[in-house]
Coordinates of C-alpha atoms in Angstrom, one line a residue:
M1 CA 152.3 157.0 219.5
R2 CA 151.1 158.7 216.4
T3 CA 152.1 155.7 214.2
R4 CA 150.3 153.2 216.5
L5 CA 147.2 155.3 216.3
A6 CA 147.3 155.3 212.4
N7 CA 147.7 151.5 212.4
F8 CA 144.8 151.1 214.6
N9 CA 142.6 153.2 212.6
R10 CA 143.5 151.3 209.4
V11 CA 142.6 148.0 211.1
T12 CA 139.4 149.4 212.5
L13 CA 138.4 150.5 209.0
A14 CA 139.1 147.1 207.5
V15 CA 137.1 145.4 210.2
F16 CA 134.3 147.8 209.7
R17 CA 134.3 147.1 206.0
V18 CA 134.3 143.4 206.6
L19 CA 131.3 143.7 209.0
V20 CA 129.5 145.8 206.4
L21 CA 130.2 143.2 203.7
L22 CA 128.9 140.4 206.1
A23 CA 125.8 142.3 206.7
L24 CA 125.1 142.9 203.0
A25 CA 125.8 139.4 202.3
Q26 CA 123.2 138.3 204.8
T27 CA 120.8 140.7 203.3
A28 CA 121.5 139.9 199.6
G29 CA 122.1 136.2 200.0
I30 CA 124.8 134.2 198.1
G31 CA 122.7 133.5 195.1
S32 CA 120.2 130.8 194.3
A33 CA 119.9 128.1 191.7
L34 CA 118.0 129.3 188.6
A35 CA 115.7 127.5 186.3
A36 CA 117.3 128.7 183.0
T37 CA 117.5 126.0 180.4
T38 CA 118.5 127.6 177.1
C39 CA 120.4 130.6 175.7
A40 CA 117.0 132.4 175.5
D41 CA 116.5 131.9 179.2
I42 CA 119.8 133.3 180.0
N43 CA 119.4 136.2 177.8
G44 CA 116.0 136.8 179.4
G45 CA 117.9 137.9 182.6
A46 CA 117.7 134.7 184.7
F47 CA 121.4 135.1 185.5
N48 CA 121.6 138.8 186.0
V49 CA 122.0 139.5 189.7
G50 CA 123.4 142.2 192.0
G51 CA 125.2 141.9 195.3
A52 CA 125.7 138.2 195.2
D53 CA 128.9 136.3 195.3
N54 CA 128.1 132.9 193.6
Q55 CA 125.4 131.3 191.5
S56 CA 124.9 127.8 189.8
S57 CA 122.4 126.2 187.6
T58 CA 122.0 123.1 185.3
L59 CA 120.9 123.9 181.8
S60 CA 120.8 122.6 178.2
L61 CA 123.4 124.1 176.0
T62 CA 124.6 123.4 172.4
A63 CA 128.2 123.0 171.4
G64 CA 129.2 126.4 170.0
D65 CA 127.2 128.5 172.5
V66 CA 129.2 131.4 173.9
I67 CA 128.7 132.3 177.6
T68 CA 129.7 135.8 178.5
L69 CA 129.9 137.1 182.1
N70 CA 130.2 140.8 182.9
Y71 CA 131.0 141.6 186.6
T72 CA 131.8 144.5 188.8
F73 CA 132.7 144.3 192.5
I74 CA 130.7 146.8 194.6
V75 CA 133.3 147.1 197.4
D76 CA 137.0 147.3 196.6
T77 CA 139.3 145.5 198.9
T78 CA 142.6 143.9 198.8
F79 CA 141.1 140.6 200.0
F80 CA 139.2 140.3 196.7
Y81 CA 141.0 138.7 193.8
G82 CA 138.4 138.5 191.2
I83 CA 135.7 136.0 189.8
E84 CA 135.7 132.5 188.2
L85 CA 133.2 131.3 185.5
G86 CA 132.7 127.6 184.8
V87 CA 130.6 125.8 182.1
G88 CA 130.7 122.0 181.8
G89 CA 134.0 121.7 183.5
H90 CA 135.6 124.5 181.7
Y91 CA 136.7 127.6 183.7
A92 CA 137.7 131.3 183.1
D93 CA 139.5 133.2 185.8
G94 CA 139.3 136.9 186.4
S95 CA 141.8 137.1 189.2
S96 CA 143.1 140.5 190.6
R97 CA 140.4 142.5 188.8
V98 CA 137.5 144.3 190.4
S99 CA 135.6 144.3 187.1
G100 CA 135.8 142.7 183.7
T101 CA 134.5 140.1 181.4
L102 CA 134.8 136.3 181.2
R103 CA 133.9 134.2 178.2
I104 CA 133.6 130.5 177.6
T105 CA 132.6 128.7 174.4
V106 CA 130.4 125.6 175.2
A107 CA 132.3 122.4 173.9
T108 CA 129.6 119.8 174.1
T109 CA 125.9 119.7 173.4
G110 CA 123.6 118.5 176.3
T111 CA 122.7 119.2 179.8
Q112 CA 125.6 120.7 181.9
T113 CA 126.3 123.0 184.9
L114 CA 126.9 126.7 184.5
N115 CA 128.3 128.5 187.7
W116 CA 130.3 131.5 188.8
H117 CA 131.8 132.5 192.2
S118 CA 134.1 135.3 193.6
L119 CA 137.7 134.6 194.4
S120 CA 137.8 136.2 197.8
E121 CA 139.8 133.6 199.9
G122 CA 136.7 132.7 201.7
M123 CA 135.8 136.3 202.6
P124 CA 132.2 137.5 201.8
S125 CA 132.0 139.7 198.6
Q126 CA 129.4 141.7 196.8
I127 CA 129.3 141.6 192.9
D128 CA 127.0 142.8 190.2
V129 CA 126.8 140.2 187.4
T130 CA 125.3 140.2 183.9
V131 CA 125.4 136.9 181.9
V132 CA 124.8 136.9 178.1
C133 CA 124.5 133.7 175.8
T134 CA 125.2 133.9 172.3
A135 CA 123.7 130.9 170.6
A136 CA 125.8 128.7 168.3
V137 CA 125.0 129.2 164.7
I138 CA 123.9 125.8 163.6
P139 CA 123.3 125.3 159.8
G140 CA 119.9 124.1 158.8
P141 CA 119.1 121.4 156.2
V142 CA 120.7 121.7 152.8
V143 CA 119.2 119.7 149.9
T144 CA 121.4 119.0 146.8
S145 CA 120.2 116.2 144.7
A146 CA 117.7 113.2 144.2
N147 CA 118.5 109.8 142.8
P148 CA 116.9 108.8 140.5
A149 CA 116.3 112.4 139.4
S150 CA 113.1 111.7 137.5
G151 CA 110.1 109.5 137.8
P152 CA 106.5 109.0 136.7
V153 CA 103.6 111.4 137.3
A154 CA 101.8 108.6 139.2
G155 CA 104.5 108.8 141.9
Q156 CA 105.1 105.7 144.0
Q157 CA 108.8 105.7 143.1
T158 CA 111.5 105.3 145.8
T159 CA 114.0 108.1 145.6
I160 CA 117.0 109.0 147.7
V161 CA 117.2 112.8 148.6
T162 CA 120.8 113.8 149.3
G163 CA 122.0 116.8 151.2
Q164 CA 123.5 118.0 154.6
N165 CA 122.0 118.4 158.1
L166 CA 119.0 116.2 157.3
T167 CA 118.8 114.5 160.7
G168 CA 115.5 115.1 162.5
A169 CA 113.6 115.8 159.3
T170 CA 109.9 116.4 160.1
S171 CA 108.6 116.7 156.5
V172 CA 109.7 116.2 152.9
K173 CA 107.9 117.7 149.9
F174 CA 108.1 117.3 146.2
G175 CA 106.7 120.3 144.3
G176 CA 104.9 121.4 147.5
V177 CA 103.2 117.9 148.0
N178 CA 104.1 115.8 151.0
V179 CA 105.8 112.6 150.0
L180 CA 103.9 109.3 150.6
G181 CA 106.5 108.3 153.1
F182 CA 110.1 108.9 154.1
T183 CA 113.0 107.5 156.3
V184 CA 116.0 109.4 157.4
L185 CA 119.0 107.2 156.6
S186 CA 121.7 109.5 157.9
A187 CA 122.5 113.3 158.1
T188 CA 123.1 113.3 154.4
Q189 CA 120.4 111.0 153.0
I190 CA 116.6 110.5 153.2
S191 CA 114.7 107.7 151.4
V192 CA 111.3 108.9 150.2
I193 CA 108.3 107.6 148.1
T194 CA 107.4 110.1 145.6
P195 CA 103.8 111.5 145.5
P196 CA 101.7 111.9 142.4
H197 CA 102.3 115.2 140.5
A198 CA 101.9 116.9 137.2
A199 CA 104.7 116.5 134.7
G200 CA 107.6 118.9 135.0
A201 CA 110.6 119.9 137.2
V202 CA 109.8 120.4 140.9
D203 CA 111.6 121.7 144.0
V204 CA 112.4 119.3 146.9
T205 CA 112.2 120.7 150.3
V206 CA 113.3 119.1 153.7
T207 CA 112.2 120.7 157.0
T208 CA 114.0 120.0 160.3
P209 CA 113.8 121.7 163.7
L210 CA 116.7 124.0 162.3
G211 CA 114.8 125.3 159.3
T212 CA 114.0 124.3 155.8
G213 CA 116.3 123.5 152.9
T214 CA 115.3 123.5 149.2
G215 CA 116.7 121.8 146.2
T216 CA 115.5 123.8 143.3
A217 CA 114.1 121.9 140.3
I218 CA 116.2 118.7 141.2
Y219 CA 113.4 116.2 140.4
R220 CA 111.5 115.9 137.2
Y221 CA 108.1 114.2 136.9
A222 CA 107.8 112.6 133.4
A223 CA 104.5 111.7 131.8
M224 CA 103.9 107.9 131.8
P225 CA 105.0 106.2 128.6
D226 CA 102.1 105.6 126.2
P227 CA 101.5 101.9 126.5
T228 CA 100.0 101.6 123.1
T229 CA 103.5 102.3 121.6
D230 CA 104.9 99.3 123.3
P231 CA 105.0 96.5 120.6
T232 CA 104.6 93.9 123.4
V233 CA 101.3 95.5 124.6
K234 CA 100.0 95.7 121.0
A235 CA 101.1 92.1 120.2
M236 CA 99.5 90.9 123.5
V237 CA 96.1 92.4 122.8
D238 CA 96.2 91.2 119.1
F239 CA 96.9 87.7 120.1
Q240 CA 94.2 87.8 122.8
V241 CA 91.6 88.6 120.2
H242 CA 93.2 86.3 117.7
T243 CA 93.5 83.2 119.9
V244 CA 89.8 83.3 120.7
Q245 CA 89.0 83.7 117.2
V246 CA 91.3 80.9 115.9
M247 CA 90.0 78.5 118.6
G248 CA 86.5 79.1 117.5
Q249 CA 87.6 78.7 114.0
Q250 CA 89.1 75.4 114.8
Q251 CA 85.9 74.2 116.0
I252 CA 84.2 75.4 112.8
D253 CA 86.7 73.6 110.7
N254 CA 86.4 70.3 112.6
V255 CA 82.6 70.4 112.3
Q256 CA 82.7 71.4 108.7
D257 CA 85.0 68.5 108.0
R258 CA 82.4 66.4 109.6
L259 CA 79.7 67.9 107.5
T260 CA 81.6 67.2 104.3
E261 CA 81.8 63.6 105.4
L262 CA 78.1 63.5 105.9
H263 CA 77.6 64.3 102.2
N264 CA 78.1 60.7 101.6
D265 CA 75.5 58.1 102.8
D266 CA 78.1 55.4 103.6
V267 CA 79.2 56.8 107.0
P268 CA 80.6 54.5 109.7
L269 CA 79.0 54.3 113.1
V270 CA 82.2 55.5 114.7
S271 CA 85.0 57.5 113.1
N272 CA 88.1 59.3 114.2
R273 CA 90.2 62.0 112.5
A274 CA 93.3 63.5 113.7
A275 CA 95.3 66.1 112.0
F276 CA 98.7 67.9 112.4
A277 CA 99.2 71.3 110.9
Q278 CA 101.9 73.9 110.6
I279 CA 100.0 77.2 110.4
P280 CA 101.2 80.8 110.8
A281 CA 99.3 82.2 113.8
P282 CA 97.3 85.0 112.0
Q283 CA 96.2 82.7 109.1
R284 CA 93.5 80.0 109.2
H285 CA 92.0 77.5 106.8
Y286 CA 89.0 78.9 105.2
G287 CA 86.7 77.2 102.8
L288 CA 85.4 73.7 102.8
P289 CA 87.7 70.9 104.1
A290 CA 88.4 67.7 102.2
D291 CA 85.6 66.6 100.0
A292 CA 83.5 63.4 100.6
S293 CA 85.9 60.9 99.2
A294 CA 88.6 62.2 101.6
N295 CA 86.7 61.4 104.7
A296 CA 86.7 58.3 106.9
G297 CA 84.5 55.6 105.6
A298 CA 83.7 57.3 102.3
S299 CA 84.1 55.3 99.1
S300 CA 86.5 56.7 96.6
D301 CA 84.8 58.3 93.5
A302 CA 87.7 57.4 91.3
A303 CA 87.3 53.7 92.1
L304 CA 83.8 53.6 90.6
P305 CA 82.8 53.3 87.0
A306 CA 82.2 56.6 85.1
A307 CA 78.7 55.4 84.3
K308 CA 77.6 56.1 88.0
P309 CA 78.5 59.8 88.4
R310 CA 76.0 60.1 91.3
D311 CA 77.2 57.2 93.2
A312 CA 77.5 59.4 96.4
Q313 CA 73.6 59.4 96.6
A314 CA 73.1 55.9 95.6
A315 CA 71.3 54.7 98.7
P316 CA 69.6 57.5 100.5
E317 CA 66.6 55.5 101.3
A318 CA 68.7 52.9 103.1
F319 CA 70.4 55.5 105.2
G320 CA 67.1 57.3 105.7
S321 CA 65.7 54.2 107.2
D322 CA 68.7 54.0 109.6
S323 CA 68.2 56.4 112.5
S324 CA 71.2 55.1 114.4
L325 CA 73.5 57.7 116.0
R326 CA 76.9 58.2 114.6
Y327 CA 79.9 59.2 116.8
W328 CA 82.9 61.0 115.8
T329 CA 86.0 62.8 117.0
A330 CA 88.5 65.2 115.3
G331 CA 91.5 67.1 116.3
S332 CA 94.4 69.2 115.1
L333 CA 97.7 70.5 116.3
Q334 CA 98.9 73.8 114.8
F335 CA 102.1 75.8 115.0
G336 CA 102.6 79.3 113.8
R337 CA 104.7 82.5 113.9
D338 CA 103.7 86.1 113.5
T339 CA 106.2 88.7 112.6
T340 CA 103.9 91.8 112.3
Y341 CA 105.8 93.5 115.2
A342 CA 109.6 93.3 114.7
D343 CA 110.2 93.8 118.4
A344 CA 107.4 91.5 119.6
K345 CA 107.3 88.4 117.3
Y346 CA 105.3 85.6 118.7
N347 CA 105.2 81.9 118.4
V348 CA 101.9 79.9 118.7
S349 CA 101.0 76.4 119.4
S350 CA 97.3 75.4 119.4
T351 CA 95.3 72.2 119.9
G352 CA 91.7 71.8 119.1
M353 CA 89.7 68.7 119.8
T354 CA 86.1 68.1 119.0
A355 CA 83.7 65.1 119.7
G356 CA 80.2 64.9 118.4
V357 CA 77.2 62.8 117.6
D358 CA 74.8 63.0 114.7
T359 CA 72.0 61.2 113.0
H360 CA 69.8 61.3 109.8
L361 CA 66.7 63.3 110.7
T362 CA 65.0 63.0 107.3
R363 CA 66.0 61.7 103.9
N364 CA 68.0 64.8 103.0
L365 CA 68.7 66.3 106.4
K366 CA 71.5 65.2 108.8
A367 CA 72.3 67.0 112.1
G368 CA 74.2 66.6 115.3
V369 CA 75.8 68.3 118.3
A370 CA 79.4 68.5 119.4
I371 CA 81.6 69.8 122.2
G372 CA 85.1 71.0 121.8
F373 CA 88.2 71.8 123.8
G374 CA 91.3 73.9 122.8
I375 CA 94.6 75.0 124.3
D376 CA 96.7 77.8 122.9
H377 CA 100.1 78.9 124.0
A378 CA 101.9 81.9 122.6
T379 CA 105.4 83.3 123.5
I380 CA 105.8 87.0 122.6
G381 CA 109.2 88.5 121.9
S382 CA 112.3 87.3 123.7
N383 CA 111.6 88.7 127.3
G384 CA 109.4 85.9 128.5
S385 CA 106.0 87.5 127.7
R386 CA 103.4 84.9 127.0
I387 CA 99.7 83.9 126.9
D388 CA 98.3 80.7 127.9
A389 CA 94.6 80.0 126.8
S390 CA 92.0 77.3 127.2
V391 CA 88.6 77.2 125.7
W392 CA 85.6 74.9 125.9
S393 CA 82.9 75.0 123.3
T394 CA 79.6 73.6 122.2
Q395 CA 78.1 73.6 118.9
A396 CA 75.1 72.3 116.7
Y397 CA 75.5 71.5 113.0
A398 CA 73.4 70.3 110.0
S399 CA 73.9 69.3 106.4
Y400 CA 71.0 69.6 104.0
R401 CA 70.9 68.1 100.5
V402 CA 68.9 70.6 98.5
A403 CA 69.4 68.8 95.2
P404 CA 71.5 66.2 93.8
L405 CA 75.2 67.1 94.5
W406 CA 74.1 70.4 96.1
F407 CA 74.6 70.8 99.9
I408 CA 74.0 73.6 102.4
D409 CA 76.1 73.1 105.7
G410 CA 75.6 75.1 108.8
V411 CA 77.3 75.4 112.3
V412 CA 76.5 77.5 115.2
G413 CA 78.2 77.4 118.6
Y414 CA 79.7 79.2 121.6
A415 CA 83.1 79.0 123.1
G416 CA 84.2 80.4 126.4
G417 CA 87.5 80.3 128.3
R418 CA 90.3 82.0 130.1
L419 CA 93.5 83.7 129.0
A420 CA 96.4 83.8 131.5
N421 CA 98.5 86.8 130.4
Y422 CA 102.2 87.5 131.5
R423 CA 103.6 90.8 130.1
Y424 CA 107.2 91.8 130.8
D425 CA 107.5 95.5 131.3
G426 CA 110.9 96.8 130.4
T427 CA 110.6 99.9 132.5
A428 CA 109.6 98.1 135.7
L429 CA 111.8 95.2 135.0
A430 CA 108.9 92.9 136.2
F431 CA 106.0 91.0 134.8
G432 CA 102.5 92.4 134.9
S433 CA 100.1 89.4 134.9
G434 CA 96.4 88.9 135.0
E435 CA 93.8 86.5 133.8
R436 CA 91.1 87.5 131.3
G437 CA 87.8 85.8 130.5
A438 CA 86.8 85.4 126.8
G439 CA 83.8 84.3 124.7
D440 CA 83.2 83.7 121.1
L441 CA 79.7 83.3 119.6
F442 CA 80.3 81.8 116.1
G443 CA 78.5 80.5 113.1
S444 CA 79.2 79.3 109.6
L445 CA 77.2 78.7 106.5
A446 CA 78.6 77.0 103.4
V447 CA 77.1 76.1 100.0
N448 CA 78.9 73.7 97.7
H449 CA 78.3 71.9 94.5
E450 CA 80.1 68.7 93.3
I451 CA 80.7 68.3 89.6
K452 CA 81.9 65.0 88.4
L453 CA 83.5 64.5 85.0
D454 CA 85.0 60.9 84.7
R455 CA 87.9 60.9 87.3
W456 CA 87.7 64.6 87.8
K457 CA 85.7 66.4 90.5
I458 CA 85.2 70.1 90.6
T459 CA 83.7 71.6 93.8
P460 CA 83.0 75.3 93.8
Y461 CA 81.8 76.6 97.2
A462 CA 80.8 79.8 99.0
R463 CA 81.1 80.2 102.8
F464 CA 80.2 82.7 105.3
D465 CA 81.7 82.9 108.8
L466 CA 80.5 85.1 111.6
Q467 CA 82.2 85.5 115.0
W468 CA 81.4 87.8 117.8
I469 CA 84.4 87.8 120.2
R470 CA 84.3 89.2 123.7
L471 CA 87.2 89.9 126.0
D472 CA 86.5 90.7 129.7
G473 CA 88.3 93.5 131.4
Y474 CA 91.2 92.8 133.7
A475 CA 93.9 94.4 135.7
E476 CA 97.6 93.4 136.0
T477 CA 99.6 92.8 139.2
G478 CA 103.2 92.5 139.7
A479 CA 104.6 95.5 137.7
G480 CA 104.2 98.2 140.4
I481 CA 103.2 101.6 139.0
Y482 CA 103.4 100.2 135.5
N483 CA 100.5 97.7 136.0
L484 CA 97.9 98.2 133.2
T485 CA 94.2 97.9 133.3
F486 CA 92.4 96.7 130.2
N487 CA 88.7 97.5 129.6
Q488 CA 86.3 95.0 128.1
A489 CA 86.7 94.7 124.3
S490 CA 84.9 93.1 121.5
A491 CA 85.1 92.4 117.8
V492 CA 82.6 91.2 115.2
D493 CA 84.2 89.4 112.3
L494 CA 82.0 88.6 109.2
A495 CA 83.9 87.1 106.3
S496 CA 83.0 85.5 103.1
M497 CA 84.9 83.0 101.1
L498 CA 84.7 81.8 97.5
G499 CA 86.7 79.0 96.2
T500 CA 86.9 76.0 93.9
K501 CA 88.6 72.7 94.5
F502 CA 89.8 70.5 91.6
S503 CA 90.7 66.9 92.3
H504 CA 91.6 63.9 90.1
S505 CA 91.6 60.2 91.2
T506 CA 94.1 57.6 90.0
D507 CA 94.1 53.8 90.8
T508 CA 97.4 52.4 92.2
A509 CA 98.6 49.2 93.7
A510 CA 98.4 50.8 97.2
G511 CA 94.9 52.3 96.7
T512 CA 93.3 55.2 95.1
L513 CA 95.5 58.2 94.9
K514 CA 93.8 61.6 94.7
S515 CA 95.6 64.8 93.8
S516 CA 93.9 68.3 94.4
V517 CA 94.3 71.9 93.8
E518 CA 92.3 74.5 95.6
L519 CA 92.0 78.3 94.8
A520 CA 90.1 80.5 97.2
Y521 CA 89.6 84.1 98.2
R522 CA 88.5 85.4 101.5
H523 CA 87.4 88.9 102.4
S524 CA 86.7 90.1 106.0
F525 CA 84.1 92.9 106.1
N526 CA 84.9 94.2 109.5
G527 CA 86.6 92.4 112.4
G528 CA 88.1 95.6 114.0
Y529 CA 88.4 96.0 117.7
T530 CA 89.2 99.0 120.0
Q531 CA 91.0 98.2 123.3
F532 CA 91.1 101.0 126.0
V533 CA 94.0 100.6 128.4
A534 CA 95.2 102.7 131.4
Y535 CA 97.7 102.6 134.1
S536 CA 96.1 101.2 137.3
L537 CA 97.3 104.3 139.3
D538 CA 95.9 106.7 136.7
P539 CA 92.5 105.2 135.4
A540 CA 91.4 108.6 134.3
T541 CA 93.9 108.7 131.5
P542 CA 92.9 106.0 129.0
Y543 CA 94.9 105.1 125.9
S544 CA 93.4 103.3 122.9
L545 CA 94.5 100.4 120.7
F546 CA 93.0 99.5 117.4
G547 CA 93.5 96.3 115.5
L548 CA 91.9 93.7 113.4
A549 CA 90.9 90.2 114.4
E550 CA 92.0 89.1 111.0
K551 CA 93.5 90.0 107.8
R552 CA 91.1 92.0 105.5
D553 CA 91.8 90.1 102.4
Q554 CA 93.5 86.6 101.8
A555 CA 94.1 84.4 98.8
L556 CA 94.7 80.7 99.2
I557 CA 96.5 78.3 96.9
G558 CA 96.5 74.7 98.1
L559 CA 98.0 71.5 96.8
G560 CA 97.1 68.2 98.2
L561 CA 97.7 64.4 97.9
E562 CA 95.5 61.7 99.4
L563 CA 95.8 57.9 99.3
Q564 CA 92.6 56.0 100.0
V565 CA 93.8 52.6 101.1
N566 CA 90.4 51.2 101.8
K567 CA 87.0 52.2 103.1
S568 CA 88.4 52.7 106.6
L569 CA 91.8 54.2 106.2
S570 CA 93.2 57.1 104.2
L571 CA 96.4 59.1 104.3
S572 CA 96.8 62.7 103.1
A573 CA 99.1 65.6 103.0
R574 CA 98.5 69.2 102.0
F575 CA 100.5 72.5 101.4
D576 CA 98.8 75.8 101.4
E577 CA 100.2 79.2 100.4
L578 CA 98.2 82.1 102.0
I579 CA 98.8 85.6 100.6
A580 CA 97.5 88.7 102.4
N581 CA 98.3 92.3 102.3
Q582 CA 101.9 92.7 103.1
A583 CA 102.0 89.2 104.3
R584 CA 102.8 85.7 102.9
S585 CA 102.6 82.5 104.8
E586 CA 102.6 78.8 104.4
R587 CA 101.1 75.8 106.2
G588 CA 101.5 72.2 105.9
R589 CA 98.9 69.7 107.0
A590 CA 99.0 65.9 107.3
Q591 CA 96.0 63.6 108.1
V592 CA 95.4 60.0 109.0
K593 CA 91.8 59.0 108.9
F594 CA 90.2 55.7 110.0
G595 CA 86.7 54.5 110.7
F596 CA 85.4 51.5 112.5

């Protein structure tokens, strides 16, 4: 009986405990879903509860987060076997313990379910629970290098920044300055466009949501190279000035040839002259062209009796009474080479054509007007740099006989055109190109005297040439950050020339053969130019180039032969040696003249 009573009491006590637990469960609830989303929310107490037996919530976790659950059962009973913790499908079991700690390491990153519940075989339970989340230690961005590791102070260079954990980058800075643009290529590379910055080594920083990484002094800004030290740039500017001058000089020479022809009174109504010349680019023919007997339609002095030394003026009245217009054309083709710059030698070909009309205004004055056209082409160095130029001109001219066998010849004109420039930049590996306007206001005044001694003729002369050359400013395109901008430039070249030509005539079966020797000296009084040039991206930093439009001093030694077949046809050849300071050059010239 006593034993039965003891068993009854134990059963009654257990039932009582169950009833109490049921009542507590009804009062405390079984736990509700929480709005926790991160480790911070969990650690803020969102999962800490007392007297519940389960709880569940969906939240965002990162692989490597550690979830720790500390629990204690309020009522100890043999029906309770512990608690279970689950995160993202992974579980930890605390069976057969009334208190303890469960721990799970999150395996994946993203939204997943965190839950816990008591293991009570379906019986109500009461547990105090504290949940702690230890966030995964995720490394921030690391910056190790840049390629290329240097670039110009103007920026605009594409560079690859290399490192680790660069995904999600929100900013990239070079020396504290935001880059002009960037693209995340992968977790280890970002493509950036560098910003302008002062010269020197700079830090590169990358910022992501996980922090900021810095590569110390891994990129160096280098000052832009001085363009004036580039022989191609110097040669380009020199030739731009030179080509405008030489094309104006061609027109002066063509018209001076015509003026020499006008020294004679026996000038055909229509004449044509064409010439071919091999002339080094920086040298030109200065001094008077062939004398009267070398021009189309002129009678050979050697073919006349020595008793008539002034035959060239035999019939001024007849010509003076003839006011008919005379038409003429002239042209030349020149080739040259300049080796001033060893790394930027240039070859030149130039064509100058002139057409004019003139008449006899008074007994001793002849005048006319002419138009001209010229084309120049130069190749500079061996990398494809070149200049193509075309020029139109107009000029007026006159020849005045001041005394028997004394003449004053004058020319004034203007030439204008365009120069197409293509400069290869070895740093950019591209061409910087641009078109430049040009102008040349020119004039020439020559005085010469003809002295005839039997079959000899001595012609001393003095000549002044003046040219004002203007080059418009222009900016290159195509070479990226290495495009150059050239300011307007000008040069004034005043030069004098003194010379004497000796010629001798001999009769042959084919016609009159005339041999000649010419000695001359030319001095340029100025002719210097200053060209300011800057990088297009940095116009505030100009560089200056100084050069000469022409050699300061030149000496000429010329040898020539001419065969006067008849009044309308002559053949000639000439060789000149031009000697200048630290320069020697030769030129050959052949002419066929005919009049009708």
